[in-house]
CSV table of C-alpha atoms in Angstrom, one decimal:
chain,number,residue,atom,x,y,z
A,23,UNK,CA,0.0,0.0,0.0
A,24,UNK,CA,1.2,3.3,-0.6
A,25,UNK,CA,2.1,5.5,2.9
A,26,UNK,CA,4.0,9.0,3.1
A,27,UNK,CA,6.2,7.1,5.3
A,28,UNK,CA,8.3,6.0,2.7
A,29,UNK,CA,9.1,9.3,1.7
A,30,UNK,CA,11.0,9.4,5.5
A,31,UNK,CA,14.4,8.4,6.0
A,32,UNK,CA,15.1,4.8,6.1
A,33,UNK,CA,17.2,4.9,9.5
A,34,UNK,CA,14.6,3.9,11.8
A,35,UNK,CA,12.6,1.6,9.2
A,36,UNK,CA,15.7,-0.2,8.4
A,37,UNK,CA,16.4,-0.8,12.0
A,38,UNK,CA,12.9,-1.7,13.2
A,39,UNK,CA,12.2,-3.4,10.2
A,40,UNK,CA,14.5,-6.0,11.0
A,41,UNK,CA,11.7,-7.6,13.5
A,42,UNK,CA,9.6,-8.4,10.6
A,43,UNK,CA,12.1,-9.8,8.3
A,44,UNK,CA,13.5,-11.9,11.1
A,45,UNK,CA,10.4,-12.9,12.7
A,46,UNK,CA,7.9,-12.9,9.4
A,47,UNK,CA,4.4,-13.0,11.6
A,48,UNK,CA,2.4,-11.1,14.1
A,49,UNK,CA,5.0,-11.3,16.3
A,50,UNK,CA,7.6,-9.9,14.5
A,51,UNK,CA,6.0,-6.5,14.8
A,52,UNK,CA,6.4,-7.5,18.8
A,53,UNK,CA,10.2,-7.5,17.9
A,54,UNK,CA,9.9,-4.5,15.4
A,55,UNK,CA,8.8,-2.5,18.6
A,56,UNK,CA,11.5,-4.1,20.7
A,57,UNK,CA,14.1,-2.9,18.5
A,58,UNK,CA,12.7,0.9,18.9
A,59,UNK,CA,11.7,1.1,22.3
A,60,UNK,CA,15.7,-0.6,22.8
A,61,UNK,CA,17.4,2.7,21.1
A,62,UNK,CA,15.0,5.2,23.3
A,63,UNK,CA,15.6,3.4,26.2
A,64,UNK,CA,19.4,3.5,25.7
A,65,UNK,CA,19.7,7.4,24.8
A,66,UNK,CA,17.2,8.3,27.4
A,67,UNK,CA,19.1,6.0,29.9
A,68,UNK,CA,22.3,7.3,28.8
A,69,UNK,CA,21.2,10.8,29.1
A,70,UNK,CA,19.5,10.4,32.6
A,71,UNK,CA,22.6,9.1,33.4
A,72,UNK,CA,25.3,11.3,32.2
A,73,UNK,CA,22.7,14.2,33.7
A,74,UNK,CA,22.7,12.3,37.1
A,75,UNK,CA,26.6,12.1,37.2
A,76,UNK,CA,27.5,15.9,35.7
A,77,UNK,CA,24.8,17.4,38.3
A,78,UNK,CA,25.4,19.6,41.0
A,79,UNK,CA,22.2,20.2,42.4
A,80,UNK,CA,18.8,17.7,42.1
A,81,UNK,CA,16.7,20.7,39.8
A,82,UNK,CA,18.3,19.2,36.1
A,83,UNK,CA,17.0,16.0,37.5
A,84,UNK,CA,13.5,17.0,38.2
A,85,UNK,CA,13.1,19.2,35.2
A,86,UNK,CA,14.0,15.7,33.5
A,87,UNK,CA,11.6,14.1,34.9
A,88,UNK,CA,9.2,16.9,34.5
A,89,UNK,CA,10.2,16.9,30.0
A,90,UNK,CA,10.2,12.7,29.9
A,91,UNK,CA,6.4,12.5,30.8
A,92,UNK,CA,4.7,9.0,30.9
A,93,UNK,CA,3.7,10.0,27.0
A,94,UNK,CA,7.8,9.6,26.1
A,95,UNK,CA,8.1,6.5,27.5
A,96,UNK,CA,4.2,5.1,25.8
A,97,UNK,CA,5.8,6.8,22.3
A,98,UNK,CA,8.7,4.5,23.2
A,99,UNK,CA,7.0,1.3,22.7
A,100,UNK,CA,5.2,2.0,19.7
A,101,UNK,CA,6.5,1.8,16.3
A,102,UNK,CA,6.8,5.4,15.5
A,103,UNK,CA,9.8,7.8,15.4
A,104,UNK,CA,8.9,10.2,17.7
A,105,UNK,CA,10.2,8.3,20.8
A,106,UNK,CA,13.9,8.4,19.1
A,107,UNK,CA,13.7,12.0,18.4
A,108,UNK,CA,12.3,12.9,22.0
A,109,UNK,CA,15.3,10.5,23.3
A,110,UNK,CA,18.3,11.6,21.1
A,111,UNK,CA,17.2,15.7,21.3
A,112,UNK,CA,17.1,15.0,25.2
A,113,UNK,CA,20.6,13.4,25.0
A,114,UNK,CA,22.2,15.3,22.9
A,115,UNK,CA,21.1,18.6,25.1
A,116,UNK,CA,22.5,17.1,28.3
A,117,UNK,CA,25.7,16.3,26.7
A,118,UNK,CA,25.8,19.8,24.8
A,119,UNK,CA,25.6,21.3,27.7
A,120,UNK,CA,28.3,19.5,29.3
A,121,UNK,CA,30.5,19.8,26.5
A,122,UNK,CA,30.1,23.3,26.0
A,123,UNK,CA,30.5,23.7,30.2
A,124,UNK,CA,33.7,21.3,30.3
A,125,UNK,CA,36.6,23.0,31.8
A,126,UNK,CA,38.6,20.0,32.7
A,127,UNK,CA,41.2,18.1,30.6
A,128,UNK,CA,41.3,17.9,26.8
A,129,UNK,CA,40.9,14.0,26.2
A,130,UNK,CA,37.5,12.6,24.4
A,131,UNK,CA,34.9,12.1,27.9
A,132,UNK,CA,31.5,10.4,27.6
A,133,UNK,CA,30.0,13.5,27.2
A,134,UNK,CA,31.3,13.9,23.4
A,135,UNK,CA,30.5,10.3,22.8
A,136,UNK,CA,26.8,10.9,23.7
A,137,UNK,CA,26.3,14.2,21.8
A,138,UNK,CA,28.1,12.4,18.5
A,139,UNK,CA,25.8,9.3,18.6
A,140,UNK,CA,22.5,11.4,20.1
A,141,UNK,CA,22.6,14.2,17.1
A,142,UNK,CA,23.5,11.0,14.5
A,143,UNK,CA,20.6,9.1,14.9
A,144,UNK,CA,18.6,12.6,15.8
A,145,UNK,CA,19.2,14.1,12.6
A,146,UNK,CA,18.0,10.9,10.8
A,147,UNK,CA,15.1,10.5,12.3
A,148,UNK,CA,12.2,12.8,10.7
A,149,UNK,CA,12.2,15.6,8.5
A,150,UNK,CA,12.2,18.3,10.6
A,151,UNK,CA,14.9,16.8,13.2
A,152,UNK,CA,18.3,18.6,12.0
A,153,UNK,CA,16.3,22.2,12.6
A,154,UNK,CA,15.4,20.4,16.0
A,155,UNK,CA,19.0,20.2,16.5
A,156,UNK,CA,20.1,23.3,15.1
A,157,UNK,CA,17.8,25.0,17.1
A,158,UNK,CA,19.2,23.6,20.4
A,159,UNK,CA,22.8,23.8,19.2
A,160,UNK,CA,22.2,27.5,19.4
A,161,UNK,CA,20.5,28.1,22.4
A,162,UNK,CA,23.5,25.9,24.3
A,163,UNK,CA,25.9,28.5,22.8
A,164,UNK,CA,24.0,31.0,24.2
A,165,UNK,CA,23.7,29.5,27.7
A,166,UNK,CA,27.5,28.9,27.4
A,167,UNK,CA,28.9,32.7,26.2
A,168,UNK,CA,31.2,33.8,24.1
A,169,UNK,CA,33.9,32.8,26.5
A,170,UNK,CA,32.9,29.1,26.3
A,171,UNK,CA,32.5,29.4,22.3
A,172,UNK,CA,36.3,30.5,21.9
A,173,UNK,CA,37.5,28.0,24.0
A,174,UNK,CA,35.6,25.0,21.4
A,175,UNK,CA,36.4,27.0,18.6
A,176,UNK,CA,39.8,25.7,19.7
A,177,UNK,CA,39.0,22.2,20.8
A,178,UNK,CA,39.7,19.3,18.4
A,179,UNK,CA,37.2,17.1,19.7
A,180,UNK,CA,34.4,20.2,19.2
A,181,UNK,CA,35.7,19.6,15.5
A,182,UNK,CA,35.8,16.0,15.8
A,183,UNK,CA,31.8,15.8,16.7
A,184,UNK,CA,30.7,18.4,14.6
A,185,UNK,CA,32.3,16.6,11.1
A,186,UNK,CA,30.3,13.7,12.2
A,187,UNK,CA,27.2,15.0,13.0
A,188,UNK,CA,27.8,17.4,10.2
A,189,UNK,CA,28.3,14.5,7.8
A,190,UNK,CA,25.3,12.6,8.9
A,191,UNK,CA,22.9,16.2,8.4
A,192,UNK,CA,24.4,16.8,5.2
A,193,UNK,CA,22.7,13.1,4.5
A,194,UNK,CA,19.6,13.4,6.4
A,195,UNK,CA,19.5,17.4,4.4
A,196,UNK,CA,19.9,15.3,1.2
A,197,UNK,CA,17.4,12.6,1.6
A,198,UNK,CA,14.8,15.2,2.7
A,199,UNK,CA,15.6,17.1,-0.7
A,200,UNK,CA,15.6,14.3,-3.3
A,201,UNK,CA,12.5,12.6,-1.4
A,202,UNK,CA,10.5,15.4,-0.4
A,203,UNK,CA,10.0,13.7,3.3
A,204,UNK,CA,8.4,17.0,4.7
A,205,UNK,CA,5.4,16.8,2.7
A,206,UNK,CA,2.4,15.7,3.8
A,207,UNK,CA,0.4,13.0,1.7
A,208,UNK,CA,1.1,9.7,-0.4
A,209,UNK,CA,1.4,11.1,-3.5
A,210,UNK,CA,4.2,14.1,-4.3
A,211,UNK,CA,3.5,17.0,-6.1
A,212,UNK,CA,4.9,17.2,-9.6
A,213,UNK,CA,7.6,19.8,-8.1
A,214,UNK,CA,9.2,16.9,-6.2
């Protein structure tokens, strides 16, 4: 049958597809949803984590708790992208922020690990997701100040994770373009 949803970028399909090529009945699509609800728990639990370990006070905590509502975690076990992209945005803000607030020694940390692998599979996930990104990008170098951006302007492993996740937009940019994903409707206008 014919669905817009091929028009989206095959990331997540690919990946949660695998249940039904692996398990070719009803409960394949039991698997499809395992494999999903598997990567949101992972970048949520990473990012609960990192946030839990990189906290001075208990209010990032409960202003976690108060953004990752019972809905995020019900998104999470259904087979929809939304859960990845509330997951990976929440991820790669908590280890933005401790990127862009690191003062301590200049060796790779967790911290650049999460943000590379968060803003990957973020900027893959819908349409819309790299202006997600590029919206909180700037509003963590604002928090942080010029001061802060001089000092990553300088940093290697700034450079480092922004040729990856610059690499992977410049895909997730492309595929949007050539497929028109941010159009709503099964069929494409002749302009596509």
């Amino acid at each position: 049958s014919q669905t817009n949803a091929g028009l989206y970028n095959p990331v997540f399909y690919q990946w949660t597809g695998l249940g039904s090529l692996l398990v070719p009945t009803e409960y394949g699509l039991y698997l499809a949803r395992a494999l999903a609800a598997t990567v949101t728990a992972v970048f949520l639990a990473w990012g609960l984590s990192l946030l839990w370990r990189k906290s001075r006070t208990p209010f990032p905590l409960l202003a976690a708790s108060l953004f990752l509502t019972p809905m995020t975690l019900y998104v999470g076990m259904v087979l929809n992208p939304s859960a990845w992209e509330i997951a990976t945005l929440f991820a790669a803000t908590v280890s933005g922020f401790a990127v862009a607030n690191d003062s301590g020694t200049p060796r790779w940390k967790e911290e650049h690990s999460l943000l590379l692998a968060s803003s990957c599979v973020l900027v893959v996930t819908r349409g819309l997701s790299p202006l997600f990104l590029a919206a909180t990008a700037v509003a963590l170098l604002v928090v942080a100040g010029v001061g802060r951006i001089r000092v990553l302007v300088k940093d290697r492993r700034a450079w480092i994770v922004a040729a990856g996740i610059g690499a992977t937009t410049a895909f997730s940019i492309g595929w949007v373009l050539v497929h028109g994903t941010n159009y709503v409707g099964v069929d494409k206008p002749a302009s596509f």
